[in-house]
PDB file of C-alpha atoms in Angstrom:
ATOM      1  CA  UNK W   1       0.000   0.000   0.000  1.00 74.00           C
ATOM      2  CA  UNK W   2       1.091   3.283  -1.342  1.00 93.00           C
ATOM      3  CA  UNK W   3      -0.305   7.174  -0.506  1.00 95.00           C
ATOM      4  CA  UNK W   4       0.729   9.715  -2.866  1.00 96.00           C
ATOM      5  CA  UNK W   5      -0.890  13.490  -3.964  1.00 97.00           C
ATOM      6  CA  UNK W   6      -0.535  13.826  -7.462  1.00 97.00           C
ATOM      7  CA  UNK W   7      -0.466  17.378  -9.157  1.00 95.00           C
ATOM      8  CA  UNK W   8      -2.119  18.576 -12.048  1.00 93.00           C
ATOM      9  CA  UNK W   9      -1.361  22.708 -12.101  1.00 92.00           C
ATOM     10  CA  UNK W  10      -3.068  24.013  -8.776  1.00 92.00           C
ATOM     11  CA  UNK W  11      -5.241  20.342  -8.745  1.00 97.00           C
ATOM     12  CA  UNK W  12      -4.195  17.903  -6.141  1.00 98.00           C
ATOM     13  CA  UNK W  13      -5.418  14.692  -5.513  1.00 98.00           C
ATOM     14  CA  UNK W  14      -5.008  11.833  -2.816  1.00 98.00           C
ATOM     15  CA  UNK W  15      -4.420   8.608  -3.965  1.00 98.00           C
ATOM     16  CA  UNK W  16      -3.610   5.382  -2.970  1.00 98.00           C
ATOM     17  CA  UNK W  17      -2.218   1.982  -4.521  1.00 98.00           C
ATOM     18  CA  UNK W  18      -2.720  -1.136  -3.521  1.00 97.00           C
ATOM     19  CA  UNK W  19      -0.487  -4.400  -5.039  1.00 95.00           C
ATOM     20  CA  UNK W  20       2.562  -5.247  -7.359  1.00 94.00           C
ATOM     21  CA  UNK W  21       3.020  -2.002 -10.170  1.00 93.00           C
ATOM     22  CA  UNK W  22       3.689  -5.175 -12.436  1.00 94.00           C
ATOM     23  CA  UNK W  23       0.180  -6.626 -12.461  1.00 95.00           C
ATOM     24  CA  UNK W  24      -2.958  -5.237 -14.376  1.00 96.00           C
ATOM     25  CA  UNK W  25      -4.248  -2.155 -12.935  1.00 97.00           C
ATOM     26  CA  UNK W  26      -7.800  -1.221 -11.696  1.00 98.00           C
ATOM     27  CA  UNK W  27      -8.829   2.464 -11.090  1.00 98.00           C
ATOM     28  CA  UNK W  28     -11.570   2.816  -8.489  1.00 98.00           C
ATOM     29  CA  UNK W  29     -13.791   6.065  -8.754  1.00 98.00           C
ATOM     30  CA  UNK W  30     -16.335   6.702  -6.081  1.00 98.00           C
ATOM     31  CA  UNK W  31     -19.386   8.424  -6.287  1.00 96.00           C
ATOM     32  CA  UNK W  32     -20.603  12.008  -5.124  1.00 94.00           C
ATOM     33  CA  UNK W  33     -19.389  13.362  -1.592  1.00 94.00           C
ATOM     34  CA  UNK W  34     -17.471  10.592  -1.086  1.00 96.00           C
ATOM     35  CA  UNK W  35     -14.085   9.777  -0.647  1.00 97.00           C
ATOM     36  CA  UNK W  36     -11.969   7.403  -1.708  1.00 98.00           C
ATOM     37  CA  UNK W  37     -11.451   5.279   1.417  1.00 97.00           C
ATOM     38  CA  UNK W  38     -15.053   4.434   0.828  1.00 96.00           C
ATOM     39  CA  UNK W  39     -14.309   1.442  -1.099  1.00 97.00           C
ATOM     40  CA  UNK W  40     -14.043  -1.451   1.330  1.00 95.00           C
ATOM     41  CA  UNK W  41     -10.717  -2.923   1.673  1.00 96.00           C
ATOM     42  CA  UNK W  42     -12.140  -6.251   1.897  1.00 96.00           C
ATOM     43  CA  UNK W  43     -13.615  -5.480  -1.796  1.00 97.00           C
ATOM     44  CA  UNK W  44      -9.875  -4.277  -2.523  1.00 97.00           C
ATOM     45  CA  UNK W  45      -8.401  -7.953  -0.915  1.00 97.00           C
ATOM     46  CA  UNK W  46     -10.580  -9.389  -3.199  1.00 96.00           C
ATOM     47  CA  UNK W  47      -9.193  -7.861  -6.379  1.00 97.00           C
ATOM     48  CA  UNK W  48      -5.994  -8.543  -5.290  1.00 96.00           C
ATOM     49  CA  UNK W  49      -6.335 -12.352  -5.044  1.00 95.00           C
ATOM     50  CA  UNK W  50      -7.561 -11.736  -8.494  1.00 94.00           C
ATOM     51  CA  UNK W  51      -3.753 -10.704  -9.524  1.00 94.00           C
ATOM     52  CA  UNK W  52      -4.955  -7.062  -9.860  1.00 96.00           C
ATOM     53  CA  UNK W  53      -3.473  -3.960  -8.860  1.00 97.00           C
ATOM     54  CA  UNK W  54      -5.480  -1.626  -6.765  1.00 98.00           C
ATOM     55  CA  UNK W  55      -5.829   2.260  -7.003  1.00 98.00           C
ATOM     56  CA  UNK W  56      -8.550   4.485  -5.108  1.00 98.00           C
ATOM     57  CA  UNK W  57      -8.456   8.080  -5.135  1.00 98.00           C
ATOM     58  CA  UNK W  58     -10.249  11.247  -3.302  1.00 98.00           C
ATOM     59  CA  UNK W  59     -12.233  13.241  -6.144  1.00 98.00           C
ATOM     60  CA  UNK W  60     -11.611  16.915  -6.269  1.00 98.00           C
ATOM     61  CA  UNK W  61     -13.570  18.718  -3.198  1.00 98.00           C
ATOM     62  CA  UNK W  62     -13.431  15.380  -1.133  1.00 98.00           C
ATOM     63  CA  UNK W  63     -10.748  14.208   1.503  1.00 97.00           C
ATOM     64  CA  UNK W  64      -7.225  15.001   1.124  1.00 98.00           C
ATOM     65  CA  UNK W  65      -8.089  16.361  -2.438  1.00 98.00           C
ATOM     66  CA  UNK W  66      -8.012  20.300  -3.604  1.00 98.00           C
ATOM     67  CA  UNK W  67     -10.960  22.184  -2.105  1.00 98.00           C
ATOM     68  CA  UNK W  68     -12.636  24.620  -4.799  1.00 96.00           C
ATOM     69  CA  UNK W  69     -15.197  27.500  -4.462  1.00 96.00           C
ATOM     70  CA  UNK W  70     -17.307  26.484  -7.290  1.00 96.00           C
ATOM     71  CA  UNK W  71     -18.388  29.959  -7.952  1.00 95.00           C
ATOM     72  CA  UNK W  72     -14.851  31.028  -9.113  1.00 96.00           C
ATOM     73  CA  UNK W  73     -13.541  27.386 -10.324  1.00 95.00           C
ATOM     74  CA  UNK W  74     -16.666  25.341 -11.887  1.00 96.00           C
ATOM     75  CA  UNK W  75     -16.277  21.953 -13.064  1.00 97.00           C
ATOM     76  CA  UNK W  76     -17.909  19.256 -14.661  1.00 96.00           C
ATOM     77  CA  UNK W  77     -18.407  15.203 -15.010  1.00 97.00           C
ATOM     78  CA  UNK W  78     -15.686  15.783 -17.812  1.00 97.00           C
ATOM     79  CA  UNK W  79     -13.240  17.805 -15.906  1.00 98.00           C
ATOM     80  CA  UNK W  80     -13.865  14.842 -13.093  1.00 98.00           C
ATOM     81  CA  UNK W  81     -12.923  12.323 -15.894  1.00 98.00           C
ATOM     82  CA  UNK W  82      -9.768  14.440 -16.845  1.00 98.00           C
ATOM     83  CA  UNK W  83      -8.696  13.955 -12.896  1.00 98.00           C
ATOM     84  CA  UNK W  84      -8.649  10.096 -13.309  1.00 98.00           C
ATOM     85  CA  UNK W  85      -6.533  10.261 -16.310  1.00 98.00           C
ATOM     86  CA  UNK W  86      -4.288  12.421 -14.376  1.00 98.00           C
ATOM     87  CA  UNK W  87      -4.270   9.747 -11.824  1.00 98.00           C
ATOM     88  CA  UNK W  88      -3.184   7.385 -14.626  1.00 98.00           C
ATOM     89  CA  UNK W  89      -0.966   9.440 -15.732  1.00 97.00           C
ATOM     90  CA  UNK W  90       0.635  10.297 -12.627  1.00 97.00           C
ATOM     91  CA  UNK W  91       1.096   6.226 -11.854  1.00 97.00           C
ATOM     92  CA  UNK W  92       2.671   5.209 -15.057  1.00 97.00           C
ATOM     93  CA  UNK W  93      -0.486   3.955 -15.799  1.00 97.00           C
ATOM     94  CA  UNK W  94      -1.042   3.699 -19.563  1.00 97.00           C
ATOM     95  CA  UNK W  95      -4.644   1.551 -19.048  1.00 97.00           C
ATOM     96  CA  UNK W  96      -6.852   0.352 -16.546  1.00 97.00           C
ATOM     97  CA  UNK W  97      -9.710  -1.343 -15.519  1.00 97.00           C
ATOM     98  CA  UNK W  98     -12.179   1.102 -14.373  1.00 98.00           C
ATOM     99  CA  UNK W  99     -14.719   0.742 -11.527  1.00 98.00           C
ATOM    100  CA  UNK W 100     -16.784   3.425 -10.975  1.00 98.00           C
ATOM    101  CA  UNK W 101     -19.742   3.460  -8.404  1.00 98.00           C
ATOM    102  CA  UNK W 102     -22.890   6.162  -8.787  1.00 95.00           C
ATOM    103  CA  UNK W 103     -21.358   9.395 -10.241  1.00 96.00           C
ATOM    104  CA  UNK W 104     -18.307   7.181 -10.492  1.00 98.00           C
ATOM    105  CA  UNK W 105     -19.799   5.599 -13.096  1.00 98.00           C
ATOM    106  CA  UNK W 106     -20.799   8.777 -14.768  1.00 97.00           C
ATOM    107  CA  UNK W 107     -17.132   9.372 -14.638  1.00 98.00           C
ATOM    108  CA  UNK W 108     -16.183   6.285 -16.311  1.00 98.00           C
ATOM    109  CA  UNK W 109     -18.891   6.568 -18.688  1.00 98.00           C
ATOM    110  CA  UNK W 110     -16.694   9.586 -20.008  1.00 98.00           C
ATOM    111  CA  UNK W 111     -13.857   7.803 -20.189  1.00 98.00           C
ATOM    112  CA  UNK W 112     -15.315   5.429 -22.516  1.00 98.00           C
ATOM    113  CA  UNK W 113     -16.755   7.784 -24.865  1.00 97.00           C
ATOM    114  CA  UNK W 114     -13.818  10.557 -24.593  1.00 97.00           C
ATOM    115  CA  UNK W 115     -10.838   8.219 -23.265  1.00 97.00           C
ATOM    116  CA  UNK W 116     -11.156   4.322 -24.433  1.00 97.00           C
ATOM    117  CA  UNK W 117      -6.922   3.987 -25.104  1.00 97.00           C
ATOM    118  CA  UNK W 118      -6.868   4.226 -21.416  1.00 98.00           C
ATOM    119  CA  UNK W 119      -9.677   1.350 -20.347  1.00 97.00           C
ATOM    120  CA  UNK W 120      -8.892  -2.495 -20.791  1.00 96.00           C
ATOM    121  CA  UNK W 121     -12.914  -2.716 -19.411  1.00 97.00           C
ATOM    122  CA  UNK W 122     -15.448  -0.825 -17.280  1.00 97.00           C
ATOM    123  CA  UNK W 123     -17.498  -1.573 -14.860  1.00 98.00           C
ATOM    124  CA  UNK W 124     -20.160   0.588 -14.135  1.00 98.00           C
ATOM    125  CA  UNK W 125     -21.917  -0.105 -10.390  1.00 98.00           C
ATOM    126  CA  UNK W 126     -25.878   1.423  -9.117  1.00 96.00           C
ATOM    127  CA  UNK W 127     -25.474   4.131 -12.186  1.00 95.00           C
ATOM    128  CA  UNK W 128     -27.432   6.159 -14.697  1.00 93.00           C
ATOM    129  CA  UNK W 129     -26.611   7.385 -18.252  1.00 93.00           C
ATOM    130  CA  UNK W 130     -28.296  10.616 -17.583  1.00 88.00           C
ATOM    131  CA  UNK W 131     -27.308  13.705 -15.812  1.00 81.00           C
ATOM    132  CA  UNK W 132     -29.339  16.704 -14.267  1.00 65.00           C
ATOM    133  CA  UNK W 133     -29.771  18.744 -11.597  1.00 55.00           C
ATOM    134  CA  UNK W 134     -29.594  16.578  -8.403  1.00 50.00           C
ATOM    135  CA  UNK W 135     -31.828  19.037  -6.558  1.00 49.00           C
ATOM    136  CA  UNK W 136     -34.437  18.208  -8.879  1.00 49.00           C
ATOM    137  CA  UNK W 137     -35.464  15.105 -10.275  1.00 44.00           C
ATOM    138  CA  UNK W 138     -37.293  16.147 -12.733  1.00 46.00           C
ATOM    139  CA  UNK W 139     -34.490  17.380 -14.726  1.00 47.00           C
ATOM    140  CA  UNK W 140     -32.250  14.679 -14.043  1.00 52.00           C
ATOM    141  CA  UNK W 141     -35.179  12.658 -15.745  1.00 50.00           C
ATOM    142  CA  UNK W 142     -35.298  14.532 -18.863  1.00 48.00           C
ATOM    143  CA  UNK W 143     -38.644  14.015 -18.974  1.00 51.00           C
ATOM    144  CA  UNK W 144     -37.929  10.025 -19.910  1.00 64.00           C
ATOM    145  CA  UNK W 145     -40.822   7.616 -18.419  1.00 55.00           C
ATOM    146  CA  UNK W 146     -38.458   4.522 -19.047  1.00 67.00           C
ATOM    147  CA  UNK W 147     -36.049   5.626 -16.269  1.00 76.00           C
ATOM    148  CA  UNK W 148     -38.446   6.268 -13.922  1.00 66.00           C
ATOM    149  CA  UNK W 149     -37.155   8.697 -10.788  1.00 69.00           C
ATOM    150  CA  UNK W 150     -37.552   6.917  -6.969  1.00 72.00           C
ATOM    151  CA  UNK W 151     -39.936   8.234  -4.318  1.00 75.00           C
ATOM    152  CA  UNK W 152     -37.075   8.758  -2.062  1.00 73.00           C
ATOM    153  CA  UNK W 153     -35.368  10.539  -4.912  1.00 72.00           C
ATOM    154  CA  UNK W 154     -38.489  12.839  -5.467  1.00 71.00           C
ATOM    155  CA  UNK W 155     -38.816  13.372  -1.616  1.00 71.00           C
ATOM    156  CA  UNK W 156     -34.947  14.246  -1.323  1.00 68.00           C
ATOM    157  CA  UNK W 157     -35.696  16.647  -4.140  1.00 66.00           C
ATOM    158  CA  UNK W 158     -38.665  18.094  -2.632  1.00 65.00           C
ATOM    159  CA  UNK W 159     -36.616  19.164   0.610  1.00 66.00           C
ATOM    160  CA  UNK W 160     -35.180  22.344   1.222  1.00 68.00           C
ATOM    161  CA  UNK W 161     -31.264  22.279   0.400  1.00 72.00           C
ATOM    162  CA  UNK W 162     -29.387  21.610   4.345  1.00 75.00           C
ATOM    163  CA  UNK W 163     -26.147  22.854   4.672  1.00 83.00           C
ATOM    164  CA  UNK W 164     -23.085  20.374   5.821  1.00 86.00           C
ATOM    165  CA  UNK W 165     -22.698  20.013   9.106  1.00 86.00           C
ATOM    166  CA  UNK W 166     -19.438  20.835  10.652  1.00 88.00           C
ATOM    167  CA  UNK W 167     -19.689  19.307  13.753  1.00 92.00           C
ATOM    168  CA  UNK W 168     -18.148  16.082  13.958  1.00 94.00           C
ATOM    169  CA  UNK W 169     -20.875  14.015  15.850  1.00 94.00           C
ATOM    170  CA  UNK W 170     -23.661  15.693  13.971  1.00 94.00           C
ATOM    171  CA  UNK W 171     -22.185  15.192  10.784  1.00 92.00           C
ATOM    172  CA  UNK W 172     -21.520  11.212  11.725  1.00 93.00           C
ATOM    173  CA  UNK W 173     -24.980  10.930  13.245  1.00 93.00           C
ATOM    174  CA  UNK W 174     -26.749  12.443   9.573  1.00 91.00           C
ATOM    175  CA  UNK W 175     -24.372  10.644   7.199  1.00 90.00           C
ATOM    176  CA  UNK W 176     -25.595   7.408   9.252  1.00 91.00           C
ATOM    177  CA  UNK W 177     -28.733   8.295   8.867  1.00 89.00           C
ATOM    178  CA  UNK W 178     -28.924   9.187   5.226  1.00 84.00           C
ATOM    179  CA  UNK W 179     -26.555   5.979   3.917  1.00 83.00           C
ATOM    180  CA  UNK W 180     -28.773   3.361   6.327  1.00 83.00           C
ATOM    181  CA  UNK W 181     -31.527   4.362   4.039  1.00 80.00           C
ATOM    182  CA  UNK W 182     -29.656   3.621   1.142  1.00 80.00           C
ATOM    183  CA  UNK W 183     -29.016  -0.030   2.106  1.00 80.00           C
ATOM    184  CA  UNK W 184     -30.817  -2.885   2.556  1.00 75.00           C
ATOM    185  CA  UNK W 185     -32.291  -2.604   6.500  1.00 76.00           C
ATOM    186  CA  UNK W 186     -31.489  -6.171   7.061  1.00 76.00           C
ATOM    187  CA  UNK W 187     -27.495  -5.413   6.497  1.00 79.00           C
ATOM    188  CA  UNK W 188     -26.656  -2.297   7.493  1.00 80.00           C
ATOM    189  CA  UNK W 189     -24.186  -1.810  10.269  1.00 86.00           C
ATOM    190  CA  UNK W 190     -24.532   1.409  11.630  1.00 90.00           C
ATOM    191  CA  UNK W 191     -21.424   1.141  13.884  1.00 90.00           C
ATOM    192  CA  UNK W 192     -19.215   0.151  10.650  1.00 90.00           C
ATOM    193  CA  UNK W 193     -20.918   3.592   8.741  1.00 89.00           C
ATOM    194  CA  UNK W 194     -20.308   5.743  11.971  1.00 93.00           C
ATOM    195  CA  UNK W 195     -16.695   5.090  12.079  1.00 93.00           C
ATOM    196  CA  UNK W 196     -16.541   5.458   8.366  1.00 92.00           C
ATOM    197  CA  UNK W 197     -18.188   8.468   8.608  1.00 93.00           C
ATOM    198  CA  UNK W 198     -16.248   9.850  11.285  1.00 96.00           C
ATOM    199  CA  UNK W 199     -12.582   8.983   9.086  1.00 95.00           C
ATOM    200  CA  UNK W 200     -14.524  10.879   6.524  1.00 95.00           C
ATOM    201  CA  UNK W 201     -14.810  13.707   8.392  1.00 96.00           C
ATOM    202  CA  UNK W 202     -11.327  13.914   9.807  1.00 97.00           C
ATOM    203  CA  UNK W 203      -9.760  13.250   6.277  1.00 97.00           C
ATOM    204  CA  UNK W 204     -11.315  16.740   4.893  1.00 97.00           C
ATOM    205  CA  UNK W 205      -9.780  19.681   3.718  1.00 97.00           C
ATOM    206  CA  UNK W 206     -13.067  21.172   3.922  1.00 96.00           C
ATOM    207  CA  UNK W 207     -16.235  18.755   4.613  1.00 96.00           C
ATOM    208  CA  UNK W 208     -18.978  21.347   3.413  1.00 95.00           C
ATOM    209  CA  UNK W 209     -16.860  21.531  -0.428  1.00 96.00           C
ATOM    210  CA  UNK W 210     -18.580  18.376  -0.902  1.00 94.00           C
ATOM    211  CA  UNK W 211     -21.733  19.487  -2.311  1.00 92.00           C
ATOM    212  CA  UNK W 212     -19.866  21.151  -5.188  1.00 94.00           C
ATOM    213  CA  UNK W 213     -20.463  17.398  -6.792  1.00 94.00           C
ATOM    214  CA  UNK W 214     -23.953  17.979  -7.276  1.00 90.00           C
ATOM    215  CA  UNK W 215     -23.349  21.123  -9.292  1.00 91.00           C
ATOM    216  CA  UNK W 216     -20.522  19.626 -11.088  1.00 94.00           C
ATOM    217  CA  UNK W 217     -23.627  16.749 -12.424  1.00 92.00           C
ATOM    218  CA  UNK W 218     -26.340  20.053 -12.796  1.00 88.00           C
ATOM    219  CA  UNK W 219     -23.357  21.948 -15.025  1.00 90.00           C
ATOM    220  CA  UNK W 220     -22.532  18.895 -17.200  1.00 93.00           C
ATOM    221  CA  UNK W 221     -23.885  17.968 -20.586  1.00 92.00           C
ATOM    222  CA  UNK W 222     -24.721  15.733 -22.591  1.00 91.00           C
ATOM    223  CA  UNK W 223     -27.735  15.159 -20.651  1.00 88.00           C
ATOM    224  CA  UNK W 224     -28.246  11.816 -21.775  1.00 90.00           C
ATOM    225  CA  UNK W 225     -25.181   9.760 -22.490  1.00 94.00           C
ATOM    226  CA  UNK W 226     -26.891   7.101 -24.452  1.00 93.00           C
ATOM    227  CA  UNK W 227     -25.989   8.352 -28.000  1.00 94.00           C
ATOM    228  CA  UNK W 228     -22.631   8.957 -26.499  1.00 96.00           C
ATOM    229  CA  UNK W 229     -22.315   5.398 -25.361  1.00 97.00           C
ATOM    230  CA  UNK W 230     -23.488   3.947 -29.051  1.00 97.00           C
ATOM    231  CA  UNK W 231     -20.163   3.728 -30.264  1.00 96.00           C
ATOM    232  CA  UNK W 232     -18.769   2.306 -26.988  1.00 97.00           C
ATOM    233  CA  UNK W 233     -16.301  -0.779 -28.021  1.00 96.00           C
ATOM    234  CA  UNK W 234     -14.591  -1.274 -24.531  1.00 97.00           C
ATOM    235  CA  UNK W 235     -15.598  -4.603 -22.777  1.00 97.00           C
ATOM    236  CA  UNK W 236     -18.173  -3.324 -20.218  1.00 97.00           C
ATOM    237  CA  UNK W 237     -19.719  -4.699 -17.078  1.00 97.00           C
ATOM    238  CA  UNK W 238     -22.967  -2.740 -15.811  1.00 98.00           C
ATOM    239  CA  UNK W 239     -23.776  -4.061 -11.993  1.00 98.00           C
ATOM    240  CA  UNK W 240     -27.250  -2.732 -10.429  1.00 97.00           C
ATOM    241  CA  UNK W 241     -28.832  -4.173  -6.846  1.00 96.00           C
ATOM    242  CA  UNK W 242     -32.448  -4.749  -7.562  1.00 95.00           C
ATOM    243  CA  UNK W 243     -33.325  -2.651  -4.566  1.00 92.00           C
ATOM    244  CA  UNK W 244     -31.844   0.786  -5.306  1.00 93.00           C
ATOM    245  CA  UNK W 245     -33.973   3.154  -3.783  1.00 90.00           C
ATOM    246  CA  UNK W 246     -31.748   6.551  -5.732  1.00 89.00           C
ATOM    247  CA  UNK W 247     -31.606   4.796  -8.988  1.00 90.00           C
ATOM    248  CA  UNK W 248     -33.720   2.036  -9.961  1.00 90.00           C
ATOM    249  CA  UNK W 249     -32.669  -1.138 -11.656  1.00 93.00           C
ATOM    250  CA  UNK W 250     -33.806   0.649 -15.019  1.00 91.00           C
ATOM    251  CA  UNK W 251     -31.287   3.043 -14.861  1.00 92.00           C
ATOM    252  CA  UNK W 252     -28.520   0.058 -14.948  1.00 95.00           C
ATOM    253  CA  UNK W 253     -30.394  -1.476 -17.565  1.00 94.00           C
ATOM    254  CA  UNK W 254     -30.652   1.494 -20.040  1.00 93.00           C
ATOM    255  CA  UNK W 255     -26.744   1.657 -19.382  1.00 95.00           C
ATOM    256  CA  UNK W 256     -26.439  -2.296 -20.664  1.00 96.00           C
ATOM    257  CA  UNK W 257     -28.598  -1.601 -23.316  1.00 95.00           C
ATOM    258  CA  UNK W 258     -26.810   1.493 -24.486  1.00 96.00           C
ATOM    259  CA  UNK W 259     -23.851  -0.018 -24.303  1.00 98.00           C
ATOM    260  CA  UNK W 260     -23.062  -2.599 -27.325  1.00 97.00           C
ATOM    261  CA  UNK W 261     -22.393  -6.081 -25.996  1.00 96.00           C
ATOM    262  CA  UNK W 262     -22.545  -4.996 -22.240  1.00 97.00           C
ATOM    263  CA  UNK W 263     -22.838  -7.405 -19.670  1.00 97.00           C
ATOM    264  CA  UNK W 264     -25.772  -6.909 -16.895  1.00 97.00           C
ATOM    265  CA  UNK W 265     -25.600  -8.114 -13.805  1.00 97.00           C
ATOM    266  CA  UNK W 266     -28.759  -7.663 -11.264  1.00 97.00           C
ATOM    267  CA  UNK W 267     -27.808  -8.115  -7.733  1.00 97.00           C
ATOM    268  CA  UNK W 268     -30.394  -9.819  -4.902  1.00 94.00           C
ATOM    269  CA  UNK W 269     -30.559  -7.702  -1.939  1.00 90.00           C
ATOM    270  CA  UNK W 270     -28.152  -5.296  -3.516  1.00 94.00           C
ATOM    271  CA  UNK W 271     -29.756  -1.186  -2.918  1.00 93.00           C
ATOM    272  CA  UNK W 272     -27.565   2.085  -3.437  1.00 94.00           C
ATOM    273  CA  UNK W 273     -24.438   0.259  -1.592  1.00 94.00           C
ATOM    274  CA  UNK W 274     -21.741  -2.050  -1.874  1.00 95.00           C
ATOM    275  CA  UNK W 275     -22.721  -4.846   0.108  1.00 94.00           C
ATOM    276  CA  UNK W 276     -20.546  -8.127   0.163  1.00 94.00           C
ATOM    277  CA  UNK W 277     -22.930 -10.091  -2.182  1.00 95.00           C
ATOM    278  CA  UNK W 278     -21.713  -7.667  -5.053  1.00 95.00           C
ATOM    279  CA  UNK W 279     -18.265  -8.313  -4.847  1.00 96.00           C
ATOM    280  CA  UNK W 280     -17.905 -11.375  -7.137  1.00 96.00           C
ATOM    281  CA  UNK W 281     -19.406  -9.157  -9.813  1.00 95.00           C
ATOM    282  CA  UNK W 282     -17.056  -6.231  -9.702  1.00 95.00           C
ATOM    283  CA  UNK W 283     -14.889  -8.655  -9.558  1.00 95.00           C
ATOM    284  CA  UNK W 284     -15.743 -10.868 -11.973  1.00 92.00           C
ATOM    285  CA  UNK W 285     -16.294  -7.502 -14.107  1.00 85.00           C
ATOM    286  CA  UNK W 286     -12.115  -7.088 -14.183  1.00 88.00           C
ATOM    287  CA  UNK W 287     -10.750 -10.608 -13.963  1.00 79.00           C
ATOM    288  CA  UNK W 288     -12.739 -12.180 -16.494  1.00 74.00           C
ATOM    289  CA  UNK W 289     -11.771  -8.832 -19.474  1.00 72.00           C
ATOM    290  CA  UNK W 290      -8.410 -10.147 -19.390  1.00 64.00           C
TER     291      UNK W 290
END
């Protein structure tokens, strides 16, 4: 295991390998507001016995990564994309296998359409092809019946916008609360989220920069990535749980089917989390592509 900031102008990111530089790489990209250390090292073991080498990375405005006041410095999905060829880049990387979970798979959508010398495969986990404003679902919809948005989704968008909290406890005890609702009730362990939540919140540079993610999605365009995706030729895995209470199963399945020869697989008890039944098809998504 290996910590290094990489630099890009005024950009840095955290980042961290995992394994021998010799074998076949695999880039892990989170999803909004979350940081790197979110993927599970016991996911990470598992790639490893797999002969793979591991890297995971804070996004810009998350963890150890470069805070930005979005006002002054806006960014977008493909600016985001641009940072994980940086990370490539900065690693000696010259292709990966590319994991990306929730707006990590927005990301890596991007890479396929704009960046496809750099992915041996991608594997695109609880994602969407489309892109909108998070605050409202409508938009992020585009007005598309097929990908239908979730009641929790249309509640969270019916709120009114509440700030991050920047008390540690409080911010623990609402994080908890948010991601249990994610998951399936029957597997969450709230003690396991605390502490990650509470790591998450020392890490920061700034916790409240966070929300700059959603306007990064709201600012970025196409809308609908399907056309992009057409002319995808990159071996791609889409995995989706069947209980994904942000993005339903359709979403993953509009990605498959938008994707030429994509492989889709639905996950049992699987909702907008990595839970240990999905691990043999992430994977399965990079060990089997060679």
């Amino acid at each position: 295991m290996s910590e290094r900031i990489v630099q890009d102008g005024q950009l840095e990111l955290w980042t961290e390998s995992f394994g021998a530089a010799a074998d076949p790489a695999v880039l892990l990209i989170m999803g909004a507001e979350s940081q790197g250390t979110a993927w599970p090292l016991p996911l990470i073991d598992e790639l490893r016995k797999a002969g793979r080498r591991v890297l995971r990375y804070d996004h810009r405005d998350v963890g150890q990564s470069t805070v930005f006041d979005f006002r002054q410095n806006p960014y977008d999905l493909d600016e985001l994309a641009a940072d994980a060829v940086t990370v490539l880049d900065a690693w000696e990387i010259e292709k990966a296998h590319v994991v990306g979970a929730s707006m990590g798979g927005m990301i890596t959508q991007l890479l396929l359409a704009r960046h496809p010398h750099r992915l041996h495969s991608a594997t695109l986990v609880m994602s969407t092809p489309l892109a909108g404003n998070l605050s409202d679902a409508g938009s992020l919809l585009i007005d598309d019946p097929s990908l239908p948005a979730s009641p929790l989704m249309r509640a969270m968008a019916a709120a009114p916008p509440q700030p991050v909290p920047t008390e540690r406890e409080t911010y623990a005890r609402e994080r908890v609360e948010l991601f249990a609702g994610l998951s399936d009730p029957e597997q969450v362990d709230t003690d396991l989220l605390r502490r990650m939540f509470e790591m998450e919140f020392d890490r920061a540079r700034d916790i409240r920069s966070k929300a700059n993610h959603g306007l990064a999605i709201a600012a970025s365009e196409p809308k609908d990535r399907r056309a992009l995706l057409a002319s995808v030729t990159t071996p791609t895995t889409v995995v989706h749980g069947e209980k994904d209470p942000i993005l339903p199963i359709d979403h993953g399945l509009a990605l498959a089917q938008a994707i030429p020869g994509a492989e889709m697989r639905r996950v049992d008890g699987m909702a907008h989390d990595l839970p240990p039944q999905s691990w043999p098809h992430l994977v399965a998504g990079v060990r089997d592509r060679g």
